[in-house]
């Protein structure tokens, strides 16, 4: 089926982009891959139609940054963290911050809906990804403002710890005093990694390196040897060949690094850390979409409301300028 997919992609001059968490059957034939920031940059530069295999916010970001090309997704799978940042609740949090006279700029992790990006863009805020969060946060703190960081409280708190500034979650005692005030959201996949998993591996293999994504809890990140975005994790693994490692991120990526780079890699958790949303897309779904395009009945073309597009673009562009 991979050959049929490749032939249809070629026939219609369509670029296939895939996030690292996609199944191998798709990832292995993709034209473009990368972490969220790299994918946003690469897809923004395209001049031809795009099929994006990932979660909805990724296809939406590609469309917002590059509105003149058609963007399709085989599955409109929604990241559970993005779903936690429900617009009404975000607006309620912003109202609370304003009522407390807090001088803040909102930063939304790119794992959020276009509508939430638009709310943030309208307030003069911007997006960030796991690979540039520190840079974006420094930029705002240097302006003497506090930050409302959403939706991932773990990423917000981890960045605060790395930078030596204070953080809290909105609603916690004295949250008003923190430099970075976080929305109460998290990733359901990265929350499975626990300090006891690190203790287990360290005891079993004293020389093991612990490598995790910054969506893991602050306790886990503090105990890790390396914390980074998916691309940064891959680079770390490549730069340390033959080192035994236990990795705390999505299963498909961990298994692929074990297959392609280093056989001495372990999954950090005791359960399989699969992202259900990323795994919704299969090679068969991709083929079905391409067949429909070939027959002149395309579906799942990403569209973003004009009013949302304008402000969401501001938030994304401000990030791009700083990256
Ligand atoms: P990256 O930007 O590090 O690829 O992360 C995307 C993501 O969804 C992690 O859960
Ligand atoms: Fe969203 Fe977590 Fe899946 Fe990443 S791993 S797409 S943050 S649910």
Coordinates of C-alpha atoms and ligand atoms in Angstrom, one line a residue:
X1 CA 0.0 0.0 0.0
X2 CA 3.0 2.4 0.6
X3 CA 3.8 2.2 -3.1
X4 CA 0.2 3.1 -4.1
X5 CA 0.2 6.0 -1.7
X6 CA 3.5 7.3 -3.1
X7 CA 2.2 7.0 -6.7
X8 CA -0.9 9.0 -5.8
X9 CA 1.1 11.7 -4.0
X10 CA 3.3 12.0 -7.0
X11 CA 0.4 12.1 -9.5
X12 CA -1.3 15.0 -7.6
X13 CA 2.0 16.8 -6.6
X14 CA 1.0 16.5 -2.9
X15 CA 3.6 16.8 -0.1
X16 CA 3.2 14.4 2.8
X17 CA 4.2 15.7 6.2
X18 CA 4.3 13.5 9.3
X19 CA 5.1 14.1 13.0
X20 CA 7.5 11.8 14.7
X21 CA 4.7 10.2 16.7
X22 CA 3.0 8.8 13.6
X23 CA 3.0 5.1 12.9
X24 CA 6.1 3.8 11.0
X25 CA 3.9 2.8 8.0
X26 CA 3.3 6.5 7.4
X27 CA 6.4 8.1 8.9
X28 CA 8.7 6.0 6.7
X29 CA 7.3 7.4 3.4
X30 CA 6.8 11.1 4.5
X31 CA 8.4 13.9 2.5
X32 CA 8.7 16.1 5.6
X33 CA 9.0 15.4 9.3
X34 CA 10.1 17.2 12.4
X35 CA 9.0 18.5 15.8
X36 CA 6.2 21.0 15.9
X37 CA 8.3 24.0 15.1
X38 CA 10.2 22.4 12.3
X39 CA 6.9 21.2 10.7
X40 CA 5.4 24.6 11.0
X41 CA 8.4 26.2 9.3
X42 CA 8.7 23.5 6.5
X43 CA 5.0 23.5 5.7
X44 CA 4.8 27.3 5.7
X45 CA 7.2 27.3 2.8
X46 CA 5.3 24.9 0.5
X47 CA 3.7 26.0 -2.8
X48 CA 1.8 22.7 -3.5
X49 CA -1.0 20.8 -1.7
X50 CA -0.2 19.2 1.6
X51 CA -1.4 16.1 3.5
X52 CA -0.6 16.4 7.2
X53 CA -0.4 13.3 9.3
X54 CA -0.5 14.4 12.9
X55 CA -3.1 16.0 15.2
X56 CA -5.5 18.7 14.2
X57 CA -3.7 21.7 15.7
X58 CA -0.7 20.8 13.4
X59 CA -2.8 20.8 10.2
X60 CA -4.5 24.0 11.4
X61 CA -1.2 25.8 12.1
X62 CA 0.0 24.8 8.6
X63 CA -3.2 26.2 7.0
X64 CA -3.0 29.5 9.1
X65 CA 0.6 30.0 8.1
X66 CA 0.1 29.1 4.5
X67 CA -3.6 29.8 3.6
X68 CA -3.1 29.6 -0.1
X69 CA -2.5 25.8 -0.3
X70 CA -5.0 23.1 0.3
X71 CA -4.2 21.2 3.6
X72 CA -5.8 17.8 4.1
X73 CA -5.6 15.4 7.1
X74 CA -6.6 11.7 6.8
X75 CA -8.0 12.0 10.4
X76 CA -9.1 15.1 12.3
X77 CA -7.6 13.7 15.5
X78 CA -7.5 16.2 18.4
X79 CA -4.7 16.3 20.9
X80 CA -6.2 15.7 24.4
X81 CA -4.1 18.6 25.8
X82 CA -5.4 21.0 23.2
X83 CA -8.9 19.8 24.0
X84 CA -8.4 20.7 27.7
X85 CA -7.9 24.4 26.7
X86 CA -11.6 24.9 26.0
X87 CA -12.2 28.5 24.9
X88 CA -14.7 29.4 27.6
X89 CA -12.4 28.2 30.3
X90 CA -9.5 30.1 28.8
X91 CA -11.5 33.3 28.7
X92 CA -12.6 32.8 32.3
X93 CA -8.9 32.4 33.4
X94 CA -8.0 35.6 31.5
X95 CA -10.9 37.4 33.3
X96 CA -9.5 36.2 36.7
X97 CA -6.0 37.5 35.8
X98 CA -7.5 40.9 34.8
X99 CA -9.6 41.1 38.0
X100 CA -6.4 40.5 40.0
X101 CA -4.7 43.5 38.1
X102 CA -2.0 41.2 36.7
X103 CA 0.1 42.7 33.9
X104 CA 0.5 39.7 31.7
X105 CA 1.1 38.5 28.2
X106 CA -0.4 35.1 27.2
X107 CA 1.8 32.4 25.6
X108 CA 0.0 29.4 24.2
X109 CA 1.8 26.2 23.5
X110 CA 1.2 25.4 19.8
X111 CA -0.8 22.3 21.1
X112 CA -4.0 24.4 21.2
X113 CA -6.9 25.1 18.9
X114 CA -6.9 27.9 16.3
X115 CA -9.5 29.7 18.4
X116 CA -7.3 29.7 21.5
X117 CA -4.4 31.0 19.4
X118 CA -6.7 33.7 18.2
X119 CA -7.6 34.8 21.7
X120 CA -3.9 34.9 22.6
X121 CA -3.0 36.8 19.4
X122 CA -5.7 39.4 20.0
X123 CA -4.2 40.1 23.5
X124 CA -0.7 40.7 22.0
X125 CA 0.5 37.2 22.9
X126 CA 2.2 34.5 21.0
X127 CA 2.6 30.8 20.5
X128 CA 5.6 28.6 21.5
X129 CA 6.7 25.0 21.0
X130 CA 8.6 22.7 23.2
X131 CA 11.8 23.6 21.3
X132 CA 11.6 27.4 21.6
X133 CA 9.6 27.8 24.8
X134 CA 12.6 29.1 26.8
X135 CA 13.4 31.7 24.2
X136 CA 9.8 32.9 23.9
X137 CA 9.3 33.1 27.7
X138 CA 12.6 35.0 28.2
X139 CA 11.5 37.5 25.5
X140 CA 8.3 38.3 27.5
X141 CA 9.9 38.3 31.0
X142 CA 12.5 40.7 29.7
X143 CA 9.7 43.2 29.0
X144 CA 8.9 43.1 32.7
X145 CA 5.6 41.3 32.2
X146 CA 4.2 38.2 33.8
X147 CA 3.2 35.3 31.6
X148 CA -0.1 33.4 31.4
X149 CA 1.1 30.1 30.0
X150 CA -1.4 27.6 28.5
X151 CA -2.5 24.9 28.2
X152 CA 0.4 22.8 29.6
X153 CA 1.2 23.5 33.2
X154 CA 4.1 21.0 33.1
X155 CA 5.9 22.7 30.2
X156 CA 5.3 26.1 31.9
X157 CA 6.6 24.9 35.3
X158 CA 9.6 23.2 33.7
X159 CA 10.6 26.3 31.8
X160 CA 10.3 28.3 34.9
X161 CA 12.6 25.9 36.8
X162 CA 15.2 25.9 34.0
X163 CA 15.2 29.8 34.0
X164 CA 15.1 30.1 37.8
X165 CA 11.9 32.1 37.9
X166 CA 8.7 31.4 39.9
X167 CA 5.6 29.6 38.6
X168 CA 2.2 28.5 39.8
X169 CA -1.1 27.2 38.5
X170 CA -4.0 29.6 38.3
X171 CA -6.1 29.2 41.4
X172 CA -3.3 27.9 43.6
X173 CA -2.5 29.9 46.8
X174 CA -0.7 33.2 45.9
X175 CA -0.7 32.4 42.2
X176 CA -0.8 36.2 41.5
X177 CA 2.8 36.4 42.7
X178 CA 4.4 34.0 40.2
X179 CA 6.3 35.1 37.1
X180 CA 4.7 32.3 35.1
X181 CA 1.0 31.6 35.8
X182 CA -0.1 28.3 34.2
X183 CA -3.4 27.1 32.9
X184 CA -4.3 23.7 34.5
X185 CA -3.8 21.4 31.5
X186 CA -1.4 18.5 30.8
X187 CA -0.7 15.8 28.3
X188 CA -2.4 12.5 29.1
X189 CA 0.5 10.5 27.5
X190 CA 3.5 12.2 29.2
X191 CA 1.8 12.1 32.6
X192 CA 2.4 8.4 32.7
X193 CA 6.1 8.8 33.3
X194 CA 6.8 8.7 37.1
X195 CA 9.9 9.3 39.3
X196 CA 9.7 5.6 40.4
X197 CA 10.3 4.6 36.8
X198 CA 13.5 6.6 36.8
X199 CA 14.5 5.1 40.2
X200 CA 13.8 1.6 38.8
X201 CA 16.1 2.0 35.7
X202 CA 18.8 3.8 37.7
X203 CA 19.0 1.0 40.1
X204 CA 19.0 -1.7 37.4
X205 CA 21.5 0.1 35.2
X206 CA 23.5 2.8 37.2
X207 CA 25.0 4.2 33.9
X208 CA 21.6 4.7 32.2
X209 CA 20.7 8.1 30.8
X210 CA 17.2 9.3 31.4
X211 CA 15.8 11.4 28.5
X212 CA 12.3 13.0 28.6
X213 CA 10.0 15.5 26.8
X214 CA 9.2 18.7 28.7
X215 CA 5.5 17.7 28.9
X216 CA 6.5 15.3 31.7
X217 CA 5.9 16.4 35.2
X218 CA 8.5 18.8 36.9
X219 CA 9.5 15.9 39.3
X220 CA 10.4 13.7 36.3
X221 CA 12.1 16.5 34.4
X222 CA 14.2 17.4 37.4
X223 CA 15.5 13.8 37.7
X224 CA 16.3 13.5 34.0
X225 CA 19.7 13.8 32.3
X226 CA 18.2 15.4 29.2
X227 CA 14.9 17.3 28.6
X228 CA 14.0 18.3 25.0
X229 CA 11.5 18.5 22.2
X230 CA 11.2 15.4 19.9
X231 CA 13.9 16.6 17.5
X232 CA 16.2 17.6 20.4
X233 CA 15.7 14.1 21.9
X234 CA 16.6 12.5 18.5
X235 CA 19.7 14.6 18.3
X236 CA 20.7 13.7 21.9
X237 CA 20.3 10.0 21.1
X238 CA 22.4 10.4 17.9
X239 CA 25.1 12.3 19.7
X240 CA 25.4 9.6 22.4
X241 CA 25.7 6.3 20.4
X242 CA 25.9 3.0 22.4
X243 CA 24.7 4.7 25.6
X244 CA 21.9 2.9 27.4
X245 CA 18.9 5.2 27.7
X246 CA 15.3 5.1 29.1
X247 CA 13.2 7.6 27.2
X248 CA 10.0 9.3 28.3
X249 CA 8.0 10.2 25.2
X250 CA 5.5 8.7 22.8
X251 CA 6.0 5.0 22.0
X252 CA 6.2 5.1 18.2
X253 CA 9.2 7.6 18.3
X254 CA 11.0 5.6 21.1
X255 CA 10.6 2.3 19.2
X256 CA 11.8 4.0 15.9
X257 CA 15.0 5.3 17.6
X258 CA 15.6 1.8 19.0
X259 CA 15.1 0.4 15.5
X260 CA 17.2 3.0 13.6
X261 CA 19.7 4.5 16.0
X262 CA 20.4 2.7 19.2
X263 CA 19.2 -0.8 20.3
X264 CA 20.0 0.0 23.9
X265 CA 16.9 2.1 24.3
X266 CA 14.1 1.4 26.8
X267 CA 10.6 2.9 27.2
X268 CA 10.7 4.8 30.5
X269 CA 7.1 3.9 31.7
X270 CA 5.8 0.5 32.8
X271 CA 2.8 0.9 30.4
X272 CA 2.9 1.6 26.7
X273 CA 2.9 5.4 26.3
X274 CA 0.8 5.6 23.1
X275 CA -0.8 8.8 22.0
X276 CA -4.3 7.7 21.0
X277 CA -4.8 10.8 18.8
X278 CA -1.6 10.5 16.9
X279 CA -2.3 6.8 16.4
X280 CA -5.8 7.4 14.8
X281 CA -4.1 7.9 11.5
X282 CA -3.2 4.8 9.6
X283 CA -1.7 4.0 6.1
X284 CA -5.1 2.8 5.0
X285 CA -6.8 6.1 6.1
X286 CA -4.1 8.0 4.2
X287 CA -4.7 5.8 1.1
X288 CA -8.5 6.4 1.3
X289 CA -8.0 10.1 1.4
X290 CA -5.7 10.0 -1.6
X291 CA -8.1 7.9 -3.5
X292 CA -10.9 10.4 -2.8
X293 CA -8.7 13.2 -4.0
X294 CA -8.0 11.2 -7.1
X295 CA -11.7 10.7 -7.7
X296 CA -12.4 14.4 -7.3
X297 CA -14.2 14.0 -3.9
X298 CA -11.7 15.2 -1.4
X299 CA -12.6 15.4 2.3
X300 CA -11.0 16.7 5.6
X301 CA -9.7 19.8 4.0
X302 CA -8.7 22.1 6.8
X303 CA -10.5 25.4 6.9
X304 CA -10.1 28.2 9.5
X305 CA -12.6 31.0 10.0
X306 CA -11.4 34.3 8.6
X307 CA -11.8 36.1 12.0
X308 CA -9.9 33.3 13.8
X309 CA -7.3 33.1 11.1
X310 CA -6.2 36.7 11.4
X311 CA -5.5 36.7 15.2
X312 CA -4.2 33.2 15.3
X313 CA -1.7 34.2 12.5
X314 CA -0.5 37.1 14.7
X315 CA 0.3 34.7 17.5
X316 CA 2.1 32.2 15.2
X317 CA 4.0 34.9 13.3
X318 CA 5.3 36.6 16.5
X319 CA 6.7 33.2 17.4
X320 CA 8.2 32.6 13.9
X321 CA 9.9 36.0 14.1
X322 CA 11.6 35.1 17.4
X323 CA 12.6 31.6 16.2
Ligands
LIG1 P1 7.3 18.4 19.7 O1 7.1 19.8 19.2 O2 8.4 18.2 20.7 O3 7.4 17.5 18.5 O4 6.0 17.9 20.5 C1 4.8 17.7 20.0 C2 3.9 17.0 20.9 O5 2.7 16.9 20.8 C3 4.5 16.3 22.1 O6 3.6 15.6 22.8
LIG2 FE1 -1.2 15.9 22.5 FE2 0.1 14.5 24.3 FE3 -0.5 13.4 22.0 FE4 1.4 15.2 22.1 S1 1.4 13.2 23.0 S2 -0.3 15.1 20.6 S3 0.5 16.6 23.7 S4 -2.0 14.1 23.6

